[in-house]
Short mmCIF file of C-alpha atoms and ligand atoms in Angstrom, two decimals:
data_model
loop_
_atom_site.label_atom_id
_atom_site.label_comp_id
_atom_site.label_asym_id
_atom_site.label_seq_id
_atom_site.Cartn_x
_atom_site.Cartn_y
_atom_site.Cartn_z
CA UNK A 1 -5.27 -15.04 14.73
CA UNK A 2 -5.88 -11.66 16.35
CA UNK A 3 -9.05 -11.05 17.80
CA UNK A 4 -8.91 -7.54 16.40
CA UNK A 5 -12.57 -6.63 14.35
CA UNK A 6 -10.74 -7.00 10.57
CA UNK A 7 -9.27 -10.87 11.63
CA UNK A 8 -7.72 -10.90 8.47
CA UNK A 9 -6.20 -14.88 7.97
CA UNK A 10 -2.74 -15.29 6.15
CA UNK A 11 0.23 -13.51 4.59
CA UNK A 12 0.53 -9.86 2.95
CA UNK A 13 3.20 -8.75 0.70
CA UNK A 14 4.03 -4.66 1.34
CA UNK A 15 6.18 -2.57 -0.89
CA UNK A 16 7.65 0.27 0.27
CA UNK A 17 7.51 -0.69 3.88
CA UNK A 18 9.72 1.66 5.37
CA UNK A 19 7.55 4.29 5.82
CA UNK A 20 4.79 6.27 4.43
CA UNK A 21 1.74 4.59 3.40
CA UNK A 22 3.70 1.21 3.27
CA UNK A 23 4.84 1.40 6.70
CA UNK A 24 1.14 2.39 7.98
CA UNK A 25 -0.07 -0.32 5.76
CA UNK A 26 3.00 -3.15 7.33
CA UNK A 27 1.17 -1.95 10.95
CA UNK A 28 -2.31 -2.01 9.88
CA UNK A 29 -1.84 -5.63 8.50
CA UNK A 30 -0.38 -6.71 11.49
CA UNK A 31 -2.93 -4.60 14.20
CA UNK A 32 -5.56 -6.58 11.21
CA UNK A 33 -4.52 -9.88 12.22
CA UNK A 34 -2.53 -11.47 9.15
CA UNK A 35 0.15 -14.15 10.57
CA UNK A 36 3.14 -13.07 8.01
CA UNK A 37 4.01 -9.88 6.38
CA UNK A 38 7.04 -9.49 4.03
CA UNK A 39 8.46 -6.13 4.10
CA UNK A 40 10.12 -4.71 0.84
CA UNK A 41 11.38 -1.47 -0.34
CA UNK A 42 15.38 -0.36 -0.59
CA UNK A 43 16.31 0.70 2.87
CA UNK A 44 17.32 -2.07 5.78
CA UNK A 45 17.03 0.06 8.40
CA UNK A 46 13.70 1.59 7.86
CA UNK A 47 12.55 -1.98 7.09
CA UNK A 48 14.18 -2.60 10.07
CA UNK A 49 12.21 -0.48 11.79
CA UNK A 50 8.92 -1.48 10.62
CA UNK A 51 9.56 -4.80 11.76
CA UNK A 52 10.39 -3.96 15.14
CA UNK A 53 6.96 -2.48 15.42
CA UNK A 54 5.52 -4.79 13.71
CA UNK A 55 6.50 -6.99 16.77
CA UNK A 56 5.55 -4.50 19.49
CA UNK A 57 1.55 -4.75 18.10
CA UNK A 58 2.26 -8.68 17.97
CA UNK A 59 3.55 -8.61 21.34
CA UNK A 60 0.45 -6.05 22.53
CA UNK A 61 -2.02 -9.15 20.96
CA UNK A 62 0.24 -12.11 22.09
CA UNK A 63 0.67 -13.39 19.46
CA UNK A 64 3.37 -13.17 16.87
CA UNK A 65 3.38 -12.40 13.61
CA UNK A 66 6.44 -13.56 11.06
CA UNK A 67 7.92 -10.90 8.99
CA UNK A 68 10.59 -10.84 5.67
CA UNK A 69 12.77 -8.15 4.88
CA UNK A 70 13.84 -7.92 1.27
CA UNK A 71 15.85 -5.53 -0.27
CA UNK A 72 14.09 -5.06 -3.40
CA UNK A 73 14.13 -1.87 -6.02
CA UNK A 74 10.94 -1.95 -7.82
CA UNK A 75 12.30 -0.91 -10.97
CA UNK A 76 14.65 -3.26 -11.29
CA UNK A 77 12.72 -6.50 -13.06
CA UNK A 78 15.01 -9.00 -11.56
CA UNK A 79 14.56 -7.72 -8.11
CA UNK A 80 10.64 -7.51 -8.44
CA UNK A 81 11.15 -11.76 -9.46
CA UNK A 82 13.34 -12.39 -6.74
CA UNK A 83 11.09 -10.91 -3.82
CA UNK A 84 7.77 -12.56 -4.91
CA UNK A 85 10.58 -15.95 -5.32
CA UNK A 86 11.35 -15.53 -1.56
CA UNK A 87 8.66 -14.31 -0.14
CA UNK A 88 6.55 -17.60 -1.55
CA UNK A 89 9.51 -19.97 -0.49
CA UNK A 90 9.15 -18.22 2.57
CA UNK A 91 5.99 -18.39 3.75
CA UNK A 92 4.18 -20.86 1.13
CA UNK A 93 1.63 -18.59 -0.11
CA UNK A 94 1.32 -14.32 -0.27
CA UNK A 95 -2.80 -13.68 0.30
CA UNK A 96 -2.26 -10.01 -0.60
CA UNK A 97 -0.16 -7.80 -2.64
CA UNK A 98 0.30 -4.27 -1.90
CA UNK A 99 2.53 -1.38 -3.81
CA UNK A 100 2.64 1.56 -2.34
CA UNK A 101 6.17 2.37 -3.72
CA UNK A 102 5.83 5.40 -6.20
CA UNK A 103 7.56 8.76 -7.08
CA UNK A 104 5.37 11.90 -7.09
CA UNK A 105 6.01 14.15 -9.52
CA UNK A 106 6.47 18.39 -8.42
CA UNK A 107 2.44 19.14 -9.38
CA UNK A 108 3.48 22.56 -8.57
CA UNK A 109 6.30 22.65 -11.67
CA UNK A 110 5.55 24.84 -15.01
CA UNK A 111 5.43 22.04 -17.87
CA UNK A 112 8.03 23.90 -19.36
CA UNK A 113 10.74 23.29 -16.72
CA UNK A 114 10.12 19.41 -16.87
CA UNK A 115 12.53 17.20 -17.85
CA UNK A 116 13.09 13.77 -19.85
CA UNK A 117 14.79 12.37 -16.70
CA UNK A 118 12.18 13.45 -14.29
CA UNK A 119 9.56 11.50 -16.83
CA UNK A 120 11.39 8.95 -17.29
CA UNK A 121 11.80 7.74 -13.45
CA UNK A 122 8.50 8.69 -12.80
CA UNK A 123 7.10 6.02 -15.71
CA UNK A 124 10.11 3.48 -14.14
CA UNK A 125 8.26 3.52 -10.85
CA UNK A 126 4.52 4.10 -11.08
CA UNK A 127 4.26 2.47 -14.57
CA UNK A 128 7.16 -0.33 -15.16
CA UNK A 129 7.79 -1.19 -11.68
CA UNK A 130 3.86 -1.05 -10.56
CA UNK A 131 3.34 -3.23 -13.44
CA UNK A 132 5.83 -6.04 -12.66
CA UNK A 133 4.87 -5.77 -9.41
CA UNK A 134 1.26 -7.21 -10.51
CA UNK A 135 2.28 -9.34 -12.90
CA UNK A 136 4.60 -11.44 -10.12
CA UNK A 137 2.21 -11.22 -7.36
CA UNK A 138 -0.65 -12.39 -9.31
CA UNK A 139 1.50 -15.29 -11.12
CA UNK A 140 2.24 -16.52 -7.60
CA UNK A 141 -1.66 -15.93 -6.41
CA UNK A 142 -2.80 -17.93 -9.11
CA UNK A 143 -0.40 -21.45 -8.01
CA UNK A 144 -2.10 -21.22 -4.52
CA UNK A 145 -5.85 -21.96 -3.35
CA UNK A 146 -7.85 -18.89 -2.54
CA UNK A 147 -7.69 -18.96 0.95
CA UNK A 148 -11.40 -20.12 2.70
CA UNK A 149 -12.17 -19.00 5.82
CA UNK A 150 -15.68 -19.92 7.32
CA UNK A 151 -18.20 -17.13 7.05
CA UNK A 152 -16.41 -15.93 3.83
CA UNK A 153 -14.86 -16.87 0.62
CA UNK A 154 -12.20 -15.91 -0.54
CA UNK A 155 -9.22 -13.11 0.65
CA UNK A 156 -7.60 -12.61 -2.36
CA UNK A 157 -9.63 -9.15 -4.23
CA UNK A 158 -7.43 -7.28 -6.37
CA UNK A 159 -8.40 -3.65 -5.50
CA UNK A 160 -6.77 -0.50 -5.95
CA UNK A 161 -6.68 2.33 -3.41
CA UNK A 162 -6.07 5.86 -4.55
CA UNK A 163 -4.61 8.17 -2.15
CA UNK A 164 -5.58 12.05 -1.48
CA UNK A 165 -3.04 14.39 -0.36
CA UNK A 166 -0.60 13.86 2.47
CA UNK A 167 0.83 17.32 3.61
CA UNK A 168 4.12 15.60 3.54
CA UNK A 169 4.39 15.60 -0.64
CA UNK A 170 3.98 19.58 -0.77
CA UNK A 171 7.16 20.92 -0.82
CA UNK A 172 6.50 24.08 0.44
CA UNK A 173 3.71 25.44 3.33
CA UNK A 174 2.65 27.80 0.71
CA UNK A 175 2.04 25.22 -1.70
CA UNK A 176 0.52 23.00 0.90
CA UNK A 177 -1.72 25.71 1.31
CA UNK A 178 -2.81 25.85 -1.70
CA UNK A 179 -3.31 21.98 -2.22
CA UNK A 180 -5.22 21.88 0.95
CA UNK A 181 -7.60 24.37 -0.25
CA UNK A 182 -8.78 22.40 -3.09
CA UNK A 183 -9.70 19.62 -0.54
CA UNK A 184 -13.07 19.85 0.48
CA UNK A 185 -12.92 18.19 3.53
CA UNK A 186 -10.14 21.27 3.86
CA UNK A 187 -7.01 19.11 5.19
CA UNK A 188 -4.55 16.83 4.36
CA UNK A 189 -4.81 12.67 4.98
CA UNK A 190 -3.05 10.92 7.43
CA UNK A 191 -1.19 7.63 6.44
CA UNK A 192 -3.47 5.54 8.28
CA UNK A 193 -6.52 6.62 6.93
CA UNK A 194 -5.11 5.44 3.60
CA UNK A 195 -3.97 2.26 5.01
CA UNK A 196 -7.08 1.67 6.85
CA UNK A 197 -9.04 1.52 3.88
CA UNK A 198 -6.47 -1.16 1.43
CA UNK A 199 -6.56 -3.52 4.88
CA UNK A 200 -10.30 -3.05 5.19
CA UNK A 201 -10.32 -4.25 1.54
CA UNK A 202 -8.65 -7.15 2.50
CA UNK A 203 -10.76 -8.73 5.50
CA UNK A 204 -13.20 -10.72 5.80
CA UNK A 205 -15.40 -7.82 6.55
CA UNK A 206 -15.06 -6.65 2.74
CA UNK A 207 -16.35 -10.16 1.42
CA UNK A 208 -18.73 -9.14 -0.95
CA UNK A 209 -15.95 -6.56 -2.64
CA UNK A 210 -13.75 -7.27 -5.77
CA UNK A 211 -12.13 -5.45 -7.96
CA UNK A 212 -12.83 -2.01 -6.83
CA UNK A 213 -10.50 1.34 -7.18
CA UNK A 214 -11.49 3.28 -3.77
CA UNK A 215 -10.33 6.81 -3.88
CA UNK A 216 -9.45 8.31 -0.21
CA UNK A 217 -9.02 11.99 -1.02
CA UNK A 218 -11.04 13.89 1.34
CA UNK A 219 -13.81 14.30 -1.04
CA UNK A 220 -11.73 15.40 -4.41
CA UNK A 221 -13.32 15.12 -7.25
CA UNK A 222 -16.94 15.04 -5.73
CA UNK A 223 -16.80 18.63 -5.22
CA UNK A 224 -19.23 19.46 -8.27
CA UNK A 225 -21.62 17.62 -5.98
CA UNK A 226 -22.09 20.44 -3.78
CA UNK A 227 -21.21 24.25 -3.33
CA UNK A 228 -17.63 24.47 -1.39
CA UNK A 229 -16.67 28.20 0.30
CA UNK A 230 -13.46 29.64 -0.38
N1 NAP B 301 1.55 11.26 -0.42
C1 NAP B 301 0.60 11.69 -1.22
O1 NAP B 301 0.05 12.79 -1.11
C2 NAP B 301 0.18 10.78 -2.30
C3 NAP B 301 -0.94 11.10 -3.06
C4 NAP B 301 -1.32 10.24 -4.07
C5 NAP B 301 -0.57 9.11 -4.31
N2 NAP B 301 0.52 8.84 -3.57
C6 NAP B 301 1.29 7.66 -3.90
O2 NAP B 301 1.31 6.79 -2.78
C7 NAP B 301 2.55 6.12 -2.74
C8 NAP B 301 3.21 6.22 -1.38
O3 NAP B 301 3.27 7.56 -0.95
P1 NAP B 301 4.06 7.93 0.37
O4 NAP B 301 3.73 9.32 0.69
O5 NAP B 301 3.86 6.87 1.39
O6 NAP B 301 5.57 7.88 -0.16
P2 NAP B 301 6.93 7.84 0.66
O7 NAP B 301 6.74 8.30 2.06
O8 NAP B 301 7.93 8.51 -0.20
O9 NAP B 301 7.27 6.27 0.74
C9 NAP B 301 7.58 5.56 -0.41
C10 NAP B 301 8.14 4.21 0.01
O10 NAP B 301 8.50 3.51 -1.18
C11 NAP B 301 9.85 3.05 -1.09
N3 NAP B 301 10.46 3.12 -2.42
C12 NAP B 301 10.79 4.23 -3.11
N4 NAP B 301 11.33 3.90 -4.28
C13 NAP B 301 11.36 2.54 -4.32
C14 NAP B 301 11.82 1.61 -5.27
N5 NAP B 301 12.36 1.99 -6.44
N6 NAP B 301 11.70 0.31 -4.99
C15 NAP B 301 11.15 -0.11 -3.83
N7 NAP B 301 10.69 0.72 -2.89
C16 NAP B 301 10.80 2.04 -3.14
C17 NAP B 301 10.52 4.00 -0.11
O11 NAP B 301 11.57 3.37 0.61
P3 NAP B 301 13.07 3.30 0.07
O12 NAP B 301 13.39 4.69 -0.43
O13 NAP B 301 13.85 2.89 1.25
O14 NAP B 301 13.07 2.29 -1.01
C18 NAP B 301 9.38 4.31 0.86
O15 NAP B 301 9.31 3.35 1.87
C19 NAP B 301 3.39 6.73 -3.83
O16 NAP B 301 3.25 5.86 -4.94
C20 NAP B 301 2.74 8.01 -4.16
O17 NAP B 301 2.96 8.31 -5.53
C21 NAP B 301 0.90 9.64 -2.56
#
């Protein structure tokens, strides 16, 4: 184990690896300590990449840390069976589970102009495939032991994290602008300061939480709290 501050024991599960919050989350697993991470989303060669610096931090800690690539589109069911299959045949037990595949919607699109299709892929991804993404990750959680470290219990908290704005999902500066201003921390995130926060959730360090939805948006929806200038 990695002697990094999180030492987070066993295997994680990423979706969406490739990049974005996944990919931050694949590096903050690894830079957390976990021995395994399985790497899943639909492109090889951004998985690809992923895992290659996934090794570099291994190699920085010497140590090494196993990874899985599978191909896997999350809103196909049998794919979403067949990862959590391989990825438990693989490395005997999956200690955490996180999605961060998802398709945002244009928020910046007149209701009127929306279509069926854009509804319907949105519901395949965020509802469907989120869904069957739980339902195999916990099925497979619940034939292994919790995992028992000394000093704490048990890794395995279901938790949700709920990210802010990243500049990179407004389409246009003027409409970044705009998001942005509603921020009242008045910027975007970065990816790692959304991954921090779901690895932090799973360490050791975050014993005593379970269960909890922590929203990582710069301060949105607290803003009633106290007067923000234009
Ligand atoms: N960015 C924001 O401002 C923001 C705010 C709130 C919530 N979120 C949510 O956070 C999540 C991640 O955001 P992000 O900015 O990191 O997105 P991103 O950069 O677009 O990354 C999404 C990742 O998911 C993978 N993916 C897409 N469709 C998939 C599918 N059907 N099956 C499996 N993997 C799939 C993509 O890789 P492949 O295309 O290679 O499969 C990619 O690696 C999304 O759910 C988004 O809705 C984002």
């Amino acid at each position: 184990m990695s002697q990094h501050w999180l030492n987070i024991p066993g295997n994680a599960l990423v979706i969406g690896a490739g990049q974005g919050i996944g990919k931050a989350t694949a590096l903050a697993f690894a830079t957390g300590g976990v021995s395994g991470i399985v790497l899943a989303g639909r492109t090889q060669a951004t998985l690809s990449q992923t895992e290659v610096e996934i090794g570099a931090i291994a190699a920085s800690q010497g140590r090494e840390v196993k990874t899985l690539i599978v191909i896997t589109d999350i809103t196909k069911e049998a794919d979403v069976i067949c990862l959590h299959q391989e990825a438990k045949e693989v490395f005997r037990r999956i200690d955490y589970a996180a999605n961060t595949a998802g398709l945002l919607g244009d928020d910046f699109k007149p209701t009127t102009s929306v279509t069926a299709t854009e509804v319907n892929a949105q519901l395949a991804m965020n509802a469907t495939g989120f869904l069957l993404c739980m339902r195999e990750a916990i099925k497979m959680m619940e034939t292994q032991e919790p995992l028992s470290v000394p000093g704490f219990h048990t890794a395995e908290r279901p938790g949700i994290v709920s990210a802010g704005l990243l500049e990179s999902n407004n389409n246009t500066p003027e409409n970044g602008l705009k998001s942005v201003g509603s921020v009242p921390i008045r910027r975007f995130s970065t990816v790692d300061e959304v991954a921090d926060v779901a690895v932090f959730m799973c360490s050791p360090r975050a014993s005593y939480i379970h269960g909890m939805n922590y929203v990582v948006a710069g301060g949105v929806g607290f803003e009633q709290c106290w007067s923000v200038e234009a």
